[in-house]
XYZ file of N, CA and C in Angstrom:
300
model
N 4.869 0.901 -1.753
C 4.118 2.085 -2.037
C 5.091 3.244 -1.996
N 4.974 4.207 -3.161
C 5.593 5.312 -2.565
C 4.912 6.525 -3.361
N 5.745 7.198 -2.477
C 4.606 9.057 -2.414
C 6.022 9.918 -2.722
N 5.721 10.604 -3.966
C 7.232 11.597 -4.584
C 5.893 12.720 -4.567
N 7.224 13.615 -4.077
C 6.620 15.345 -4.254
C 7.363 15.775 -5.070
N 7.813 17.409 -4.647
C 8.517 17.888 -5.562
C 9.786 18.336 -4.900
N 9.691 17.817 -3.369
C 11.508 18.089 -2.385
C 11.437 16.239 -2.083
N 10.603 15.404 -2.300
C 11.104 14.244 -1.538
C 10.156 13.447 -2.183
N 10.683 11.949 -1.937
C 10.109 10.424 -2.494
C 10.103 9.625 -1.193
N 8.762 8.880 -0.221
C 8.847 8.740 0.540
C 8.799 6.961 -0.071
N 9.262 5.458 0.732
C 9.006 4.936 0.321
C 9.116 4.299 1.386
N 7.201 2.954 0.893
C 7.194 2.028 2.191
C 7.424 0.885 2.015
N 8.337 -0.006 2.469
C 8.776 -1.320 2.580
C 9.989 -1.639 1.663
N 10.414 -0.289 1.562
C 11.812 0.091 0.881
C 13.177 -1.052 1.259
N 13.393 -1.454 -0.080
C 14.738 -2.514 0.229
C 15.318 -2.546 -0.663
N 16.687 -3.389 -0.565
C 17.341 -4.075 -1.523
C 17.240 -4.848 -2.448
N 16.082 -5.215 -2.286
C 16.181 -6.356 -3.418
C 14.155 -5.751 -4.068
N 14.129 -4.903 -3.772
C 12.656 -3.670 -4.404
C 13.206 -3.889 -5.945
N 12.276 -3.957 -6.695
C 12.107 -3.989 -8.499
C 12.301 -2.650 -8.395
N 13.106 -2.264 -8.216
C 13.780 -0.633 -8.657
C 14.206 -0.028 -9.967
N 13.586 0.497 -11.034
C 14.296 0.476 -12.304
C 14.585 1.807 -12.676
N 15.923 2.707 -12.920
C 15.694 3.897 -12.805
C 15.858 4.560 -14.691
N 14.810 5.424 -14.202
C 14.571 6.058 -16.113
C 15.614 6.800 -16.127
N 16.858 7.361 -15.495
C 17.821 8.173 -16.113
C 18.465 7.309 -17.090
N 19.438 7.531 -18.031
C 20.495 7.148 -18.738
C 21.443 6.895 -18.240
N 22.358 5.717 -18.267
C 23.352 5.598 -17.596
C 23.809 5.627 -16.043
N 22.595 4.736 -15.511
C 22.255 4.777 -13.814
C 21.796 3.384 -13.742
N 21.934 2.656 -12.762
C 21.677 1.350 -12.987
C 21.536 1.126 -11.022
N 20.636 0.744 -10.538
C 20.389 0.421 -9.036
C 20.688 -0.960 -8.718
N 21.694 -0.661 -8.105
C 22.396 -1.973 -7.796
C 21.554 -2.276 -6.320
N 21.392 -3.713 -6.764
C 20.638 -4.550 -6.340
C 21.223 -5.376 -5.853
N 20.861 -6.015 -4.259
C 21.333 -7.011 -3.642
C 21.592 -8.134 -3.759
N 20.359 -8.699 -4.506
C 20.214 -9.837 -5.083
C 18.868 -9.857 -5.663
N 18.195 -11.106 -5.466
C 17.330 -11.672 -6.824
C 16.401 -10.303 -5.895
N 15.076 -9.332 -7.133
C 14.225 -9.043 -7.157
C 13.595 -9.219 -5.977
N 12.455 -8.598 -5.187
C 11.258 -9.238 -4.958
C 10.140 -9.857 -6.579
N 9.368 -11.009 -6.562
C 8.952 -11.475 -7.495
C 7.302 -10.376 -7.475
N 7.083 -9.671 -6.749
C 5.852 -9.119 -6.775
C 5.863 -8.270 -5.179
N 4.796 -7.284 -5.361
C 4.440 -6.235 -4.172
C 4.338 -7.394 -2.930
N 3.740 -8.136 -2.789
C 3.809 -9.036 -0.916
C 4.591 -9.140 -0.218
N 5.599 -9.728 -1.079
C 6.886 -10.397 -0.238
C 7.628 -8.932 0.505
N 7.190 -7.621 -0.025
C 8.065 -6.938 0.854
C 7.843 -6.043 2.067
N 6.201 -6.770 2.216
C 5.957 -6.276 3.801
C 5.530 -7.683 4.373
N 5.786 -8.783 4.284
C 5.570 -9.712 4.998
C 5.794 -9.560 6.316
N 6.780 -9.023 6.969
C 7.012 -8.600 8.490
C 6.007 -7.570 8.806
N 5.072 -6.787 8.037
C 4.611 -6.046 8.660
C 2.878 -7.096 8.620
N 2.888 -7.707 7.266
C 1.508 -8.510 7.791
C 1.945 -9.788 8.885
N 2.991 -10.331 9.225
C 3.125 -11.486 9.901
C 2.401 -10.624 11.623
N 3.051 -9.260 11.464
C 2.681 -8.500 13.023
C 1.438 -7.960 13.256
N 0.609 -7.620 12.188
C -0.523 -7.285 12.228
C -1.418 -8.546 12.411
N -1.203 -9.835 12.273
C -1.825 -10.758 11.952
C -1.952 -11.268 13.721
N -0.663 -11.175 14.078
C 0.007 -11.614 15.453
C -0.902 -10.629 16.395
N -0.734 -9.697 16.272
C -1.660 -8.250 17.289
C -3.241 -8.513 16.903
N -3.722 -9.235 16.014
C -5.199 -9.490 15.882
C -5.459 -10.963 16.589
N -4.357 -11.502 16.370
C -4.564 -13.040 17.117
C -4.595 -12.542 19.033
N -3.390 -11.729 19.167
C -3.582 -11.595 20.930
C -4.935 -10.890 21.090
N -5.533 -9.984 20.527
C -6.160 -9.060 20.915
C -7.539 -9.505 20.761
N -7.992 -10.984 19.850
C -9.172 -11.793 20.051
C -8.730 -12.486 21.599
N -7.600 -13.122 21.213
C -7.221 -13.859 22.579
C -7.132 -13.827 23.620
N -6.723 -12.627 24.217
C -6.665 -11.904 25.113
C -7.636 -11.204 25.678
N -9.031 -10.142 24.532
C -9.726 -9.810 24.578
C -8.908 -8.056 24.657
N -9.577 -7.170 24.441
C -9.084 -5.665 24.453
C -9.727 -5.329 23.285
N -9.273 -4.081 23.084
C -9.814 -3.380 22.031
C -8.715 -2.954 20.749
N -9.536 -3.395 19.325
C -8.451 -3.707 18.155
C -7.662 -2.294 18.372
N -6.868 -2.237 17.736
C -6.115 -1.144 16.874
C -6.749 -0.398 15.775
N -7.566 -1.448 14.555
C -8.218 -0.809 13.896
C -9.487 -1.048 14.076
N -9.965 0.129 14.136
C -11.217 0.748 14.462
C -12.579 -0.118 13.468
N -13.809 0.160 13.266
C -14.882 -0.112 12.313
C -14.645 1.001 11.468
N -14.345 1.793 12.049
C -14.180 3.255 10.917
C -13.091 3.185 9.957
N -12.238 2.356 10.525
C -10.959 2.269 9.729
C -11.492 1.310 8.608
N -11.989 0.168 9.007
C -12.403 -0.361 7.870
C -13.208 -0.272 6.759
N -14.245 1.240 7.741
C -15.283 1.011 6.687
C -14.419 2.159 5.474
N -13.307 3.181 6.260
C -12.399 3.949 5.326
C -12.080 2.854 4.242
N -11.565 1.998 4.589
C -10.264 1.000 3.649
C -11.627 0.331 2.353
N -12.832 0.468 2.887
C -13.676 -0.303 2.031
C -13.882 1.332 0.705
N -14.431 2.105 1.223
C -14.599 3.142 0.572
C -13.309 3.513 -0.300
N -12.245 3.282 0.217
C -10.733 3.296 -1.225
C -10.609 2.805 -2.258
N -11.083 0.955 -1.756
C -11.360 -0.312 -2.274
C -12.524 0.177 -3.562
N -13.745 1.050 -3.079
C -14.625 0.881 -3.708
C -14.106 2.227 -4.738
N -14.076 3.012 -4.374
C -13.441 4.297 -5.440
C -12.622 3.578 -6.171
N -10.955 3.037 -5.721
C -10.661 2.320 -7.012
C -11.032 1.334 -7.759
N -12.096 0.641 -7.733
C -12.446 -0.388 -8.676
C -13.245 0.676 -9.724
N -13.998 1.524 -9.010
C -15.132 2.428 -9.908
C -14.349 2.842 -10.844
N -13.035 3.488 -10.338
C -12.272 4.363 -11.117
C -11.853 4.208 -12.237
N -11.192 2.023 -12.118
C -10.853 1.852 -13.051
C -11.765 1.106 -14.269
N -13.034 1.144 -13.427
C -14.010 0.686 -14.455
C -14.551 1.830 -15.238
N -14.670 2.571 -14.542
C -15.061 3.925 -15.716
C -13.920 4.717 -16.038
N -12.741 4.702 -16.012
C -11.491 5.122 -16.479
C -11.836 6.519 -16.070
N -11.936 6.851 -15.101
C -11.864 8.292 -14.372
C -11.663 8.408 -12.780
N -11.348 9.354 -12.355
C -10.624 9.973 -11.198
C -12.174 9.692 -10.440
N -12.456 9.087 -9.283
C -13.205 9.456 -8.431
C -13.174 9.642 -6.619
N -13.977 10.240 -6.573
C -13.922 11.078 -5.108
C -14.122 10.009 -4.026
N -13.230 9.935 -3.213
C -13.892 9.109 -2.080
C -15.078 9.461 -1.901
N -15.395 11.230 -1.468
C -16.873 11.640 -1.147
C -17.864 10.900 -2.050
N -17.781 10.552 -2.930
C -18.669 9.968 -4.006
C -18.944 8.668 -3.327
N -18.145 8.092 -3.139
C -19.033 6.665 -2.327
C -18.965 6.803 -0.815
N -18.478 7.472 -0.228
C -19.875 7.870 1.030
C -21.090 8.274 0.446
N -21.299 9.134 -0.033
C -22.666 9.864 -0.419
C -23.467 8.412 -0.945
N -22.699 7.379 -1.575
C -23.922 6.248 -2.318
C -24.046 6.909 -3.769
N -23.623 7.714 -4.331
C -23.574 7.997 -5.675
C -22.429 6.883 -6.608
């Protein structure tokens, strides 16, 4: 994932071997080796730990990290972008809280 402004390009799960392709002329991003083949493979360490902190934290018993709220956020993103790209327009998160 990454987030460019107009002083900075922030990027998450940033590596060497990221499908990096740059639009200048005569610039070429040298690359470590082979590609990642797709977006997964380059946070696998971060789902192997999230996966690990949900396994202790049934196991153990405590309270998650992510919240019901968090999820019901991540569902409402989920649901704006499918809308979005089914009706080929920009929509509001507020729009699916409200149920519109």
């Amino acid at each position: 994932m990454e987030l460019a402004g107009d002083k900075e390009t922030y990027s998450v799960g940033f590596a060497e071997y990221m499908a990096v392709t740059s639009a200048e002329p005569n610039f070429t991003f040298e690359q470590a080796g082979e590609r990642f083949p797709n977006f997964y493979p380059r946070f696998i360490p971060a789902y192997k730990s999230e996966i690990g902190a949900f396994i202790e934290t049934v196991s153990n018993g405590g309270d998650s990290l992510a919240t019901v709220e968090d999820a019901l956020e991540a569902l409402y993103i989920c649901e704006a972008l499918g809308r979005s790209m089914k009706e080929n327009r920009p929509v509001k998160i507020s729009e699916i809280r409200s149920g519109n």
